[in-house]
Structure formats: C-alpha cells, structure tokens
JSON list of C-alpha atoms and ligand atoms in Angstrom, two decimals:
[
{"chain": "A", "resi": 580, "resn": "UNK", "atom": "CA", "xyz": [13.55, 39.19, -69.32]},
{"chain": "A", "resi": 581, "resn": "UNK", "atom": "CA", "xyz": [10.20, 38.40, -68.45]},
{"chain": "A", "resi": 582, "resn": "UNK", "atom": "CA", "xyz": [9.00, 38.26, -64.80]},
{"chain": "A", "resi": 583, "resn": "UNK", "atom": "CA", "xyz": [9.41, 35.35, -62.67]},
{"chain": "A", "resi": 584, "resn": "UNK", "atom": "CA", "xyz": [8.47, 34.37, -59.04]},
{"chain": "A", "resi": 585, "resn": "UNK", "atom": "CA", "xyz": [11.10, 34.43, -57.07]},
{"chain": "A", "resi": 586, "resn": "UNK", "atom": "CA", "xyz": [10.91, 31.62, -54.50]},
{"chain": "A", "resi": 587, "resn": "UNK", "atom": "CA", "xyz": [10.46, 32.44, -50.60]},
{"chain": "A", "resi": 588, "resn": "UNK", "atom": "CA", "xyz": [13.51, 32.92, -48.65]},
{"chain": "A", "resi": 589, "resn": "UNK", "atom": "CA", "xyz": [12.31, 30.86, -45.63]},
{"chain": "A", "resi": 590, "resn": "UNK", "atom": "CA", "xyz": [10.09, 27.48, -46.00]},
{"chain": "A", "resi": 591, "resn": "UNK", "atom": "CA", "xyz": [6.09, 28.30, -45.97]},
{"chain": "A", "resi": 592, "resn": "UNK", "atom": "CA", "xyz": [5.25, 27.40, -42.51]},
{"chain": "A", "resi": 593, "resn": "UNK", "atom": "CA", "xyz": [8.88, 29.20, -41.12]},
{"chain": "A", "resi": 594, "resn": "UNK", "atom": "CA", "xyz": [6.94, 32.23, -39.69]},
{"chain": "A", "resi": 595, "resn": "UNK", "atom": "CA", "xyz": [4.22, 30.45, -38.52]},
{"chain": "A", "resi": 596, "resn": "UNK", "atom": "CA", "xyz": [5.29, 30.47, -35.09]},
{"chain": "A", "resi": 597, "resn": "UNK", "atom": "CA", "xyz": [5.85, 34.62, -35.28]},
{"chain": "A", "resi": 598, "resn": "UNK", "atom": "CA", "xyz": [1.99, 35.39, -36.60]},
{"chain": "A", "resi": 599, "resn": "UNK", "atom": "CA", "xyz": [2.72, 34.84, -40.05]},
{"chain": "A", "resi": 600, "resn": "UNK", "atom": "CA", "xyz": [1.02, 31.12, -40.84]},
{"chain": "A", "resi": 601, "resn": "UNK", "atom": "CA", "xyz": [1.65, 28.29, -43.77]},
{"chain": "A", "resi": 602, "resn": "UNK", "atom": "CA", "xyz": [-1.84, 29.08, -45.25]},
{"chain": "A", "resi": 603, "resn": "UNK", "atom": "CA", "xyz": [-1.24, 32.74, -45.02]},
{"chain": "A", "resi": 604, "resn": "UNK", "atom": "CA", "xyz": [2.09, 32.89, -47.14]},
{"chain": "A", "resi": 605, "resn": "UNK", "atom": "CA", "xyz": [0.54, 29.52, -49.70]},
{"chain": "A", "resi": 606, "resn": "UNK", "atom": "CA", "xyz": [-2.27, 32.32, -50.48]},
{"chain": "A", "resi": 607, "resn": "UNK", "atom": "CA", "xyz": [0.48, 35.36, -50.33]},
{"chain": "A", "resi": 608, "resn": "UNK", "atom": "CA", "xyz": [3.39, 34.14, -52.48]},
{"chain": "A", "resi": 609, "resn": "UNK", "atom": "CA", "xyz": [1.86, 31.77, -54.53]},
{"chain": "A", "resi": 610, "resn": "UNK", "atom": "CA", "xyz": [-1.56, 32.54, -54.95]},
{"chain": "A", "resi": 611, "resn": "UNK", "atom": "CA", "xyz": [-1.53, 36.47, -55.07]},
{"chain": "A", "resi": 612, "resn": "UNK", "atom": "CA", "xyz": [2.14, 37.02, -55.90]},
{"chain": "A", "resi": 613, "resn": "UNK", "atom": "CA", "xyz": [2.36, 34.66, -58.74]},
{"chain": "A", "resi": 614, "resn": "UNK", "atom": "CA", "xyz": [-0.69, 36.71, -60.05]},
{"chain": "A", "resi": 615, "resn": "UNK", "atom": "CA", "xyz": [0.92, 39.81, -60.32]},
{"chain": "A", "resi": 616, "resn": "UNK", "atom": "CA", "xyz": [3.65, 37.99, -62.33]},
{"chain": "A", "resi": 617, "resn": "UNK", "atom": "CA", "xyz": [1.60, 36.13, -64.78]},
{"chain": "A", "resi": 618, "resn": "UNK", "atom": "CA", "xyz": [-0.78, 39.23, -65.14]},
{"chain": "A", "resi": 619, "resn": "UNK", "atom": "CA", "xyz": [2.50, 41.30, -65.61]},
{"chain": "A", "resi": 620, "resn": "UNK", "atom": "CA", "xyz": [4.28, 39.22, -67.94]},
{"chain": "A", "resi": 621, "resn": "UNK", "atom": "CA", "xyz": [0.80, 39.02, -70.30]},
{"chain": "A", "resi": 622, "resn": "UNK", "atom": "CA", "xyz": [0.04, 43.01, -70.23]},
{"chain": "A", "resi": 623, "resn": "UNK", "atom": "CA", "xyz": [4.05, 43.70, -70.86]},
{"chain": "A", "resi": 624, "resn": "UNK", "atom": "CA", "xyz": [4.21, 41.59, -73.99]},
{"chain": "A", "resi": 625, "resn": "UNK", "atom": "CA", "xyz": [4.72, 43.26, -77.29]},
{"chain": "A", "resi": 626, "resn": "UNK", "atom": "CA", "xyz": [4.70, 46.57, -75.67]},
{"chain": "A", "resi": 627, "resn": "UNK", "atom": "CA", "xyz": [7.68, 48.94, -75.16]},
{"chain": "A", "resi": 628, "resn": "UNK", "atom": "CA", "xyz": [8.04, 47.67, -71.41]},
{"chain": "A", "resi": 629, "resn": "UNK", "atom": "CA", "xyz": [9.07, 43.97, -72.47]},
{"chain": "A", "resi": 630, "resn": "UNK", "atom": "CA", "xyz": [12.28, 43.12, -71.62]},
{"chain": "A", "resi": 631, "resn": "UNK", "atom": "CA", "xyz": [13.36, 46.19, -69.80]},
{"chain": "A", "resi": 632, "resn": "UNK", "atom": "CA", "xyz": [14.31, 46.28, -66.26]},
{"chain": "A", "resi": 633, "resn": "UNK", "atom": "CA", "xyz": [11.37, 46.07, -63.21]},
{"chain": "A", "resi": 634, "resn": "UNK", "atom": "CA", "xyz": [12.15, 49.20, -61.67]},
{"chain": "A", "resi": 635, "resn": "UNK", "atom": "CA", "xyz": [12.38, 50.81, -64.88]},
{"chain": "A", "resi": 636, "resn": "UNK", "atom": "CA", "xyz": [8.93, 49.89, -65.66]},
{"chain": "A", "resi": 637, "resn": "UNK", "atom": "CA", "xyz": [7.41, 50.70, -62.29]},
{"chain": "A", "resi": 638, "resn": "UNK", "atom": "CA", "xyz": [9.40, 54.49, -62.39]},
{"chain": "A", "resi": 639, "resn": "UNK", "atom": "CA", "xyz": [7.93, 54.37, -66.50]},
{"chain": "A", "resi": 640, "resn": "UNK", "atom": "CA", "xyz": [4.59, 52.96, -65.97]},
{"chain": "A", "resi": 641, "resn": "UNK", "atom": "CA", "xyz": [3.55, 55.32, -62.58]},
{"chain": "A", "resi": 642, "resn": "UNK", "atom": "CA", "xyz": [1.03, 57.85, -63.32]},
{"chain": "A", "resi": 643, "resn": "UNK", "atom": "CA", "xyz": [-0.26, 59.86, -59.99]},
{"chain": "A", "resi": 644, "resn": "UNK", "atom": "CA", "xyz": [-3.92, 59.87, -60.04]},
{"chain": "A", "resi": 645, "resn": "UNK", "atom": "CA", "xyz": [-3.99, 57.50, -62.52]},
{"chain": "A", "resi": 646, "resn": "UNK", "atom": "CA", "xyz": [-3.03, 54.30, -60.76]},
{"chain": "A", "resi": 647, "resn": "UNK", "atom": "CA", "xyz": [-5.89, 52.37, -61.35]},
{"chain": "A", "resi": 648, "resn": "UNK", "atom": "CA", "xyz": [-5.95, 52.54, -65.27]},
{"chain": "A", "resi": 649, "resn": "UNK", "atom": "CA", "xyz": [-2.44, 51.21, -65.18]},
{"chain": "A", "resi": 650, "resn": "UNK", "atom": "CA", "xyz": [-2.82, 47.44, -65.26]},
{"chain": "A", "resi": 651, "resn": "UNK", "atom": "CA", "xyz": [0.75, 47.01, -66.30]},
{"chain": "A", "resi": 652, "resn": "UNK", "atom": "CA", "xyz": [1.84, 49.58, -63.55]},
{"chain": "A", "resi": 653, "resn": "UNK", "atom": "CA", "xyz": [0.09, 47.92, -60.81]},
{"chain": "A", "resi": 654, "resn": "UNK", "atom": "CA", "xyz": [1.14, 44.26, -61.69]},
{"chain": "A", "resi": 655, "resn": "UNK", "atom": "CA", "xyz": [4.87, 45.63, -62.31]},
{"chain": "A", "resi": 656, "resn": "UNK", "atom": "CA", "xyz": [4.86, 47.45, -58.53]},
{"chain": "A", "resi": 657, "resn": "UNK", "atom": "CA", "xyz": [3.43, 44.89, -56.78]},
{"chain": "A", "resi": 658, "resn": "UNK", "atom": "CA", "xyz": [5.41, 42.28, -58.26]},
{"chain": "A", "resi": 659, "resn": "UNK", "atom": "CA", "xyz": [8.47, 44.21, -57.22]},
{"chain": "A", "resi": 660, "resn": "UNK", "atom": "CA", "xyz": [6.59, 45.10, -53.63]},
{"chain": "A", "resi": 661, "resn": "UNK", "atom": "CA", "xyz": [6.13, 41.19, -52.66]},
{"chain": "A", "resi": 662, "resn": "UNK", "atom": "CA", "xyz": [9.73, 40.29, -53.77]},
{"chain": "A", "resi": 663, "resn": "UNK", "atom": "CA", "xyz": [11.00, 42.86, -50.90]},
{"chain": "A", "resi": 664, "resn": "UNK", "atom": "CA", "xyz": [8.59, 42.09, -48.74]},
{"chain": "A", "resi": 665, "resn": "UNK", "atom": "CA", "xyz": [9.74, 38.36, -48.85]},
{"chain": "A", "resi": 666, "resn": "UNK", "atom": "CA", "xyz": [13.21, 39.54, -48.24]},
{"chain": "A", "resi": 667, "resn": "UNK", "atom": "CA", "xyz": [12.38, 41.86, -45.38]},
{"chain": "A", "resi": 668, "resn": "UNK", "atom": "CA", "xyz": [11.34, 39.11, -43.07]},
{"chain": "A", "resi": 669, "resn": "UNK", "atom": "CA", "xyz": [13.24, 36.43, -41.49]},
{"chain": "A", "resi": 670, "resn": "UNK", "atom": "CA", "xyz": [11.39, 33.73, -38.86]},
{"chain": "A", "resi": 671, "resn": "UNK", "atom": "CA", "xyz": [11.67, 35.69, -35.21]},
{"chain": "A", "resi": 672, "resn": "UNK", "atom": "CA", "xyz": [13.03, 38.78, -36.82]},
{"chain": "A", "resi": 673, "resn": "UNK", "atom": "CA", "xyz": [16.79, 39.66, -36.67]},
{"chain": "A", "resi": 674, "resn": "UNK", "atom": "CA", "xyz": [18.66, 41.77, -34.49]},
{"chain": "A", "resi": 675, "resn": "UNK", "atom": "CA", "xyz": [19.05, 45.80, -35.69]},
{"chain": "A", "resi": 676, "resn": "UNK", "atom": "CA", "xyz": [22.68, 46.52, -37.01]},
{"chain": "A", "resi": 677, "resn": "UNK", "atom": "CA", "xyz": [24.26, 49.27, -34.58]},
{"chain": "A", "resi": 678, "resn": "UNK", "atom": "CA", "xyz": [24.28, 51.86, -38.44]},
{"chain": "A", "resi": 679, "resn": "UNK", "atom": "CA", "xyz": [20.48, 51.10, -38.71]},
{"chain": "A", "resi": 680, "resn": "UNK", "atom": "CA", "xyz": [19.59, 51.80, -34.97]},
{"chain": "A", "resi": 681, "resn": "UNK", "atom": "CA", "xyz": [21.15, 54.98, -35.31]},
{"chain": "A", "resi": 682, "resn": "UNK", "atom": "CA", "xyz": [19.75, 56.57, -38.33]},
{"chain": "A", "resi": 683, "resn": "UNK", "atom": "CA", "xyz": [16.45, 55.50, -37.05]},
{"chain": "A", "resi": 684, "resn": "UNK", "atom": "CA", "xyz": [17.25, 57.18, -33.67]},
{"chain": "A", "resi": 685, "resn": "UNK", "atom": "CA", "xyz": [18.45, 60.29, -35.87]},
{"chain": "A", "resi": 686, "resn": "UNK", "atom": "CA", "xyz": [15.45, 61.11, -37.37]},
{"chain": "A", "resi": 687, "resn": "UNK", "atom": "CA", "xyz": [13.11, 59.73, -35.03]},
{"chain": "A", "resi": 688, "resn": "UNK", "atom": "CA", "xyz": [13.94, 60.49, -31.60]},
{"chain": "A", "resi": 689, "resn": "UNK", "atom": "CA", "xyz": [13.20, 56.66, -30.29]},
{"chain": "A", "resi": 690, "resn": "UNK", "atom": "CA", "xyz": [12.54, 53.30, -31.86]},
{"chain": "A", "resi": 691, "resn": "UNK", "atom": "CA", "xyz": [9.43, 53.04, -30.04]},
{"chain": "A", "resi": 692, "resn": "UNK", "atom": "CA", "xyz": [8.46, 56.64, -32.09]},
{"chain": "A", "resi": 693, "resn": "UNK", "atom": "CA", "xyz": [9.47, 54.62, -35.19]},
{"chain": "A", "resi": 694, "resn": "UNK", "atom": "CA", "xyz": [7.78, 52.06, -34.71]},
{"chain": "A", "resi": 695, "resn": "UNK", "atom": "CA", "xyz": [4.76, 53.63, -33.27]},
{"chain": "A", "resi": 696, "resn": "UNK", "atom": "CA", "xyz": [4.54, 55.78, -36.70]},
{"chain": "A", "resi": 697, "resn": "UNK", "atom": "CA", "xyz": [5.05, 53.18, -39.02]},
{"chain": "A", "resi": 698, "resn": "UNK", "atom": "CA", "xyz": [2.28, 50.94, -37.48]},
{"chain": "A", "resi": 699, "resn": "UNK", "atom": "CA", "xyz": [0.17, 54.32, -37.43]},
{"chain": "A", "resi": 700, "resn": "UNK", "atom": "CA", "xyz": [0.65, 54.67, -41.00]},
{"chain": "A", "resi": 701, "resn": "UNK", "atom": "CA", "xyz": [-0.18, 50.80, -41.97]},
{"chain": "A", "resi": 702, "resn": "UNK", "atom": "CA", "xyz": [-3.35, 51.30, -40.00]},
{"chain": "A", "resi": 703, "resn": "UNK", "atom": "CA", "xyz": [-4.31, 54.41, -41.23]},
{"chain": "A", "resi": 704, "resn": "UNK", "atom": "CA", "xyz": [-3.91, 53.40, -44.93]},
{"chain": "A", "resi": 705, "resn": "UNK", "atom": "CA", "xyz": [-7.47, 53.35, -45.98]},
{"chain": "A", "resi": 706, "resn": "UNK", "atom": "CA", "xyz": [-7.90, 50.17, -48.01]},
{"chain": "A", "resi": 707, "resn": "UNK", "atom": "CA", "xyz": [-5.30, 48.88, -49.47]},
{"chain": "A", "resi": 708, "resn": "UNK", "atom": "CA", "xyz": [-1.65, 49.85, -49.94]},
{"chain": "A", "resi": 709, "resn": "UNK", "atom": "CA", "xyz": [1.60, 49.82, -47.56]},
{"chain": "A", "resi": 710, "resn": "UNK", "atom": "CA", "xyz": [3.38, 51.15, -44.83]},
{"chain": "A", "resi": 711, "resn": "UNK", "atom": "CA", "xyz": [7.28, 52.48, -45.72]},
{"chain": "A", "resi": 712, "resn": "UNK", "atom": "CA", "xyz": [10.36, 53.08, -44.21]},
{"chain": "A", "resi": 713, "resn": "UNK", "atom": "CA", "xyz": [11.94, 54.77, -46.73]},
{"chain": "A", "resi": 714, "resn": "UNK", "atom": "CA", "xyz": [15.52, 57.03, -47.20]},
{"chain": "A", "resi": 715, "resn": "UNK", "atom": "CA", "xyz": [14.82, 60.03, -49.12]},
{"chain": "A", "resi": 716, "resn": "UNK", "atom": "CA", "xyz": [16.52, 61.43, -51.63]},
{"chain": "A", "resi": 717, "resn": "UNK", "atom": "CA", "xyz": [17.90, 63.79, -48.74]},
{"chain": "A", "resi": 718, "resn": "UNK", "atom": "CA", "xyz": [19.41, 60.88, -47.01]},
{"chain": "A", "resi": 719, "resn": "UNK", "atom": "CA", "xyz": [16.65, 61.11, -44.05]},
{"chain": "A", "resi": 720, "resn": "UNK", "atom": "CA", "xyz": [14.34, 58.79, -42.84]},
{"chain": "A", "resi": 721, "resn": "UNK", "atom": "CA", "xyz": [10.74, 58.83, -43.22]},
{"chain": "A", "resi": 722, "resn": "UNK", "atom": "CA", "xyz": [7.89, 56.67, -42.77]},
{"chain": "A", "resi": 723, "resn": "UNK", "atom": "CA", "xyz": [5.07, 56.75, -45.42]},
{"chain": "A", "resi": 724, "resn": "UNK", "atom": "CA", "xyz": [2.20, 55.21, -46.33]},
{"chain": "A", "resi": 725, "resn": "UNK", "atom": "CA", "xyz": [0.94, 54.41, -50.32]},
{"chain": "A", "resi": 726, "resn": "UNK", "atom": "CA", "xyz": [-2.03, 52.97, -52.05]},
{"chain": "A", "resi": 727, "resn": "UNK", "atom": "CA", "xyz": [-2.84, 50.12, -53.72]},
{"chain": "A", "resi": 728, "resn": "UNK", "atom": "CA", "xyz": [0.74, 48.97, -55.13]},
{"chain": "A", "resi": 729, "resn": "UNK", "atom": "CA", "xyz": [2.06, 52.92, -55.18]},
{"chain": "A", "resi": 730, "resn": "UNK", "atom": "CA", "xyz": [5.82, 52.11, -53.57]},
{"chain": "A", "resi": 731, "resn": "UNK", "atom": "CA", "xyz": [8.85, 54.36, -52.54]},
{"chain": "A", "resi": 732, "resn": "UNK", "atom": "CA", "xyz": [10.40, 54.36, -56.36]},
{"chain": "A", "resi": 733, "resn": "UNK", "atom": "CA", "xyz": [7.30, 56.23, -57.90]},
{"chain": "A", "resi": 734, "resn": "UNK", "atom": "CA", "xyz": [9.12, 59.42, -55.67]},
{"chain": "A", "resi": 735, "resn": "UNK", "atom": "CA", "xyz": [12.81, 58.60, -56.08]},
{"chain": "A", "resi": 736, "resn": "UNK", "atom": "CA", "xyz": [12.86, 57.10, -52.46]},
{"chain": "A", "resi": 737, "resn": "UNK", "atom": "CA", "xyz": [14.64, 54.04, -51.56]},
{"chain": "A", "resi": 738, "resn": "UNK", "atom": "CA", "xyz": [12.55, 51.43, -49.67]},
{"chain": "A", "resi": 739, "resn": "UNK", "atom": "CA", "xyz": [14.16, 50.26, -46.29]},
{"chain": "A", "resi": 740, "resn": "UNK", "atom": "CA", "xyz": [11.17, 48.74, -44.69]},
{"chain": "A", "resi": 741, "resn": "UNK", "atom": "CA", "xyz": [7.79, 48.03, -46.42]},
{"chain": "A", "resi": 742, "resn": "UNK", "atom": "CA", "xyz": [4.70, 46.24, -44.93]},
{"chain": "A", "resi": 743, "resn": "UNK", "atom": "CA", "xyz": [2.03, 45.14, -47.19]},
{"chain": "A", "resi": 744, "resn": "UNK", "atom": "CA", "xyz": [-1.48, 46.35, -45.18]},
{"chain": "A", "resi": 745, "resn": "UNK", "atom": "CA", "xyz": [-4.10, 44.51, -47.82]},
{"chain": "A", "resi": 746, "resn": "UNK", "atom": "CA", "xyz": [-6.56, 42.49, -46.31]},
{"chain": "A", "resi": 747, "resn": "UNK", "atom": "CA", "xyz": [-5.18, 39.31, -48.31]},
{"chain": "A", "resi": 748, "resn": "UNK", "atom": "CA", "xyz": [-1.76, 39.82, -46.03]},
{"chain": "A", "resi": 749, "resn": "UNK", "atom": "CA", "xyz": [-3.48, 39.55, -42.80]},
{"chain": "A", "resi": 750, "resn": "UNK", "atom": "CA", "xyz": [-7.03, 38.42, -42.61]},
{"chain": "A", "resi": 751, "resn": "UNK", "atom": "CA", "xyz": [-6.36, 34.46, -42.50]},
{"chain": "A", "resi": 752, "resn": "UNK", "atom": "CA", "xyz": [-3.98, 35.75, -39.11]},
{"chain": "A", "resi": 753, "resn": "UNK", "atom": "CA", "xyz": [-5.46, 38.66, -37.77]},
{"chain": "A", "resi": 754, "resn": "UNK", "atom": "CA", "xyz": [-8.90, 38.95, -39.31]},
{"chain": "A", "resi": 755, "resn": "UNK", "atom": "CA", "xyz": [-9.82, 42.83, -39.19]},
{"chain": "A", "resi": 756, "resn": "UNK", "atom": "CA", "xyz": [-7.13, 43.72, -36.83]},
{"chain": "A", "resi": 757, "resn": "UNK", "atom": "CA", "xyz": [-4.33, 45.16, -39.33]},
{"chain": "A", "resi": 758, "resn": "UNK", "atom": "CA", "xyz": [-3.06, 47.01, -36.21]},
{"chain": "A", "resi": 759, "resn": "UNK", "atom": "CA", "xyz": [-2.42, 43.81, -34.26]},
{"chain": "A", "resi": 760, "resn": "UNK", "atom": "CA", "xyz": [-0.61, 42.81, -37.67]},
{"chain": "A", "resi": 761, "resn": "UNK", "atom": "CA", "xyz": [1.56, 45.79, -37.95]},
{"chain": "A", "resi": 762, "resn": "UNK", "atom": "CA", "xyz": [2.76, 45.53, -34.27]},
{"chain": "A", "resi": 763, "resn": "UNK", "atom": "CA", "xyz": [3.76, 41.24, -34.54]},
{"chain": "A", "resi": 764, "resn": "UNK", "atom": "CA", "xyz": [5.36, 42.44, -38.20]},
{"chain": "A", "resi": 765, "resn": "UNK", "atom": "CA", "xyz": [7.43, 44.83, -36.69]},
{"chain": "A", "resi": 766, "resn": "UNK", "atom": "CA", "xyz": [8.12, 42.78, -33.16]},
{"chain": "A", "resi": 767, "resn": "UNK", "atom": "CA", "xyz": [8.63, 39.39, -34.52]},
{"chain": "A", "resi": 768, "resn": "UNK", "atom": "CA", "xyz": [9.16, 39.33, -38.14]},
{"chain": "A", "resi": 769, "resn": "UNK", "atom": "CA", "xyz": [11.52, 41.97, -39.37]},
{"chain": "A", "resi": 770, "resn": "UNK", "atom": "CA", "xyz": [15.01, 40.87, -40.86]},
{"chain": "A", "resi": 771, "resn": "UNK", "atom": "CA", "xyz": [16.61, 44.25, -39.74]},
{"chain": "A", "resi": 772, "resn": "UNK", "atom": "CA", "xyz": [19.82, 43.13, -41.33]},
{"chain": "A", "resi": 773, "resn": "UNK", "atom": "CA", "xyz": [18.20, 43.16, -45.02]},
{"chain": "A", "resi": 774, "resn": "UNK", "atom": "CA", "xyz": [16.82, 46.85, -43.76]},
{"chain": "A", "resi": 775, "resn": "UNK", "atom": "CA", "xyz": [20.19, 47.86, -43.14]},
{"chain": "A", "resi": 776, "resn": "UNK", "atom": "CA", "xyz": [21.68, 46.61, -46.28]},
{"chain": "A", "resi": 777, "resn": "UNK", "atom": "CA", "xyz": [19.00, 48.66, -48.26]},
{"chain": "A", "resi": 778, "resn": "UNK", "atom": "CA", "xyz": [20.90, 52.15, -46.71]},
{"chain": "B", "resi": 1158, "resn": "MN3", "atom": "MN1", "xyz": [0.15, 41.34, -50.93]}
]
C-alpha cells in the first residue's frame, strides 16, 4: 500500500477563526504534506519498505544521528507526523475528557505546568522539529521535543499530543513568533478528545 494523503478532517478555512488560516493549511496539507507523500511513495519503490506498514517503516527506517541521510525515513515520519497532527485539532479546540485531565494532572502537577512545558519545548526546538505529549512506555506522561521529522515511535513512545514547530506551520500566522503559535495551538485548537483516545 503506497502512501496517500489523507484529506483534512475540518474544511481549509475551519480554523481560521482560532489562528490557524485557509492559506496556512492550502500550503500545510497540500503543498508540504502531499510532498512528503509523493517524495515517500518514489524513494519506497522497489525497496524492501514498499508495501509494508507506515509505522513499520518509520520504527525500520530511524537511524539516531543519522536522520538527515534518511530520505525515505524523513518523508515516511513526517508523512505519518502531519496525518496526526490533522487529527489533533478540531476548530475552537474540544473540551479535555475527565481520564485525560487527570493523567495530565498526575504527572504534571497543573495544566497550566503542562502546558507551560510543552510550549517551552516547541519554542526551544532549535529549527525545525516538534513539540510531544507523549505516554511512555512506563505509562507516564512526558513532554518532549524532536528534530526535523524525529517523532515519539523512533523511542517506543506513543504520541498523545504533537505540534509541528517548522517555520512552514506558522510563519504565514505568526511570522517569527512560534511562541505566540504554541500558546493559540494549545488554547484554541486542540481536539483533546482525539488526545484522549490516543491513551
Ligand atoms: Mn509541517
């Protein structure tokens, strides 16, 4: 099965009105997104990696240090990265379940201290990459932060939150100020319901 876009789960111009705007998700999902697919689907043919499942291939394909000689790697990841992404926002953001609230609380202390570390990480990403929440392999929370299209299964984590902090995600909304961008993603755009359903 080769890769394929998978189509937005809200219209383009649905998160406009939360910081998130039409031209913003035209470049995103179908500019940038559609890139890593095509790119993907032309470095995966005829090799080992064709046909096999996408989070096989980003667990197979992940080299640490070596990230950047990967092409198939870093198409594979962030083709898999944009398709949560997608899913992890909703227009306004969602409510938090009570389960999700409270495992957050858990390891956290607050939500505020969640949310404060996650849009530390994002912002203190240097260059590109994104900010987790992920569940570890322990069962605890943990927010993270990974280069370029590095993601939560290259470490046997599961992703619960992920915010993509390169410049293309932003810049047409925010300009330079990815912390600005990290705060309206977390206040107005999260669909805390697909979080929870990641636990
Ligand atoms: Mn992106």
């Amino acid at each position: 099965m080769s890769f394929e876009l998978p189509d937005l789960p809200y219209a383009h111009d649905a998160l406009a009105a939360h910081g998130m705007s039409k031209e913003t998700l035209e470049y995103h999902h179908d500019i940038h997104h559609k890139a890593y697919v095509d790119n993907g689907n032309k470095l995966i043919a005829g090799t080992e990696w064709e046909g096999k499942p996408l989070e096989e291939i980003v667990r197979g394909t992940y080299q640490a240090g070596a990230v950047a000689q990967s092409g198939i790697f870093n198409n594979a990841s962030q083709h898999w990265n944009h398709a949560q992404f997608w899913e992890m926002m909703a227009p306004g953001g969602t409510a938090m379940p009570g389960v999700l609230e409270k495992a957050i609380t858990e390891s956290f202390g607050t939500l505020d201290k969640f949310k404060d570390d996650f849009a530390a990480a994002g912002a203190g990403q240097f260059g590109s990459g994104w900010a987790w929440l992920v569940k570890d392999s322990d069962g605890s929370l943990k927010v993270t932060k990974t280069e370029n299209g590095v993601n939560p299964l290259c470490f046997g984590q599961t992703a619960l939150l992920g915010c993509d902090v390169w410049e293309h995600s932003y810049y047409i909304d925010f300009r330079n100020k990815r912390p600005a961008y990290l705060t309206n993603f977390l206040d107005n755009l999260v669909n805390w319901e697909n979080v929870a359903s990641r636990m």
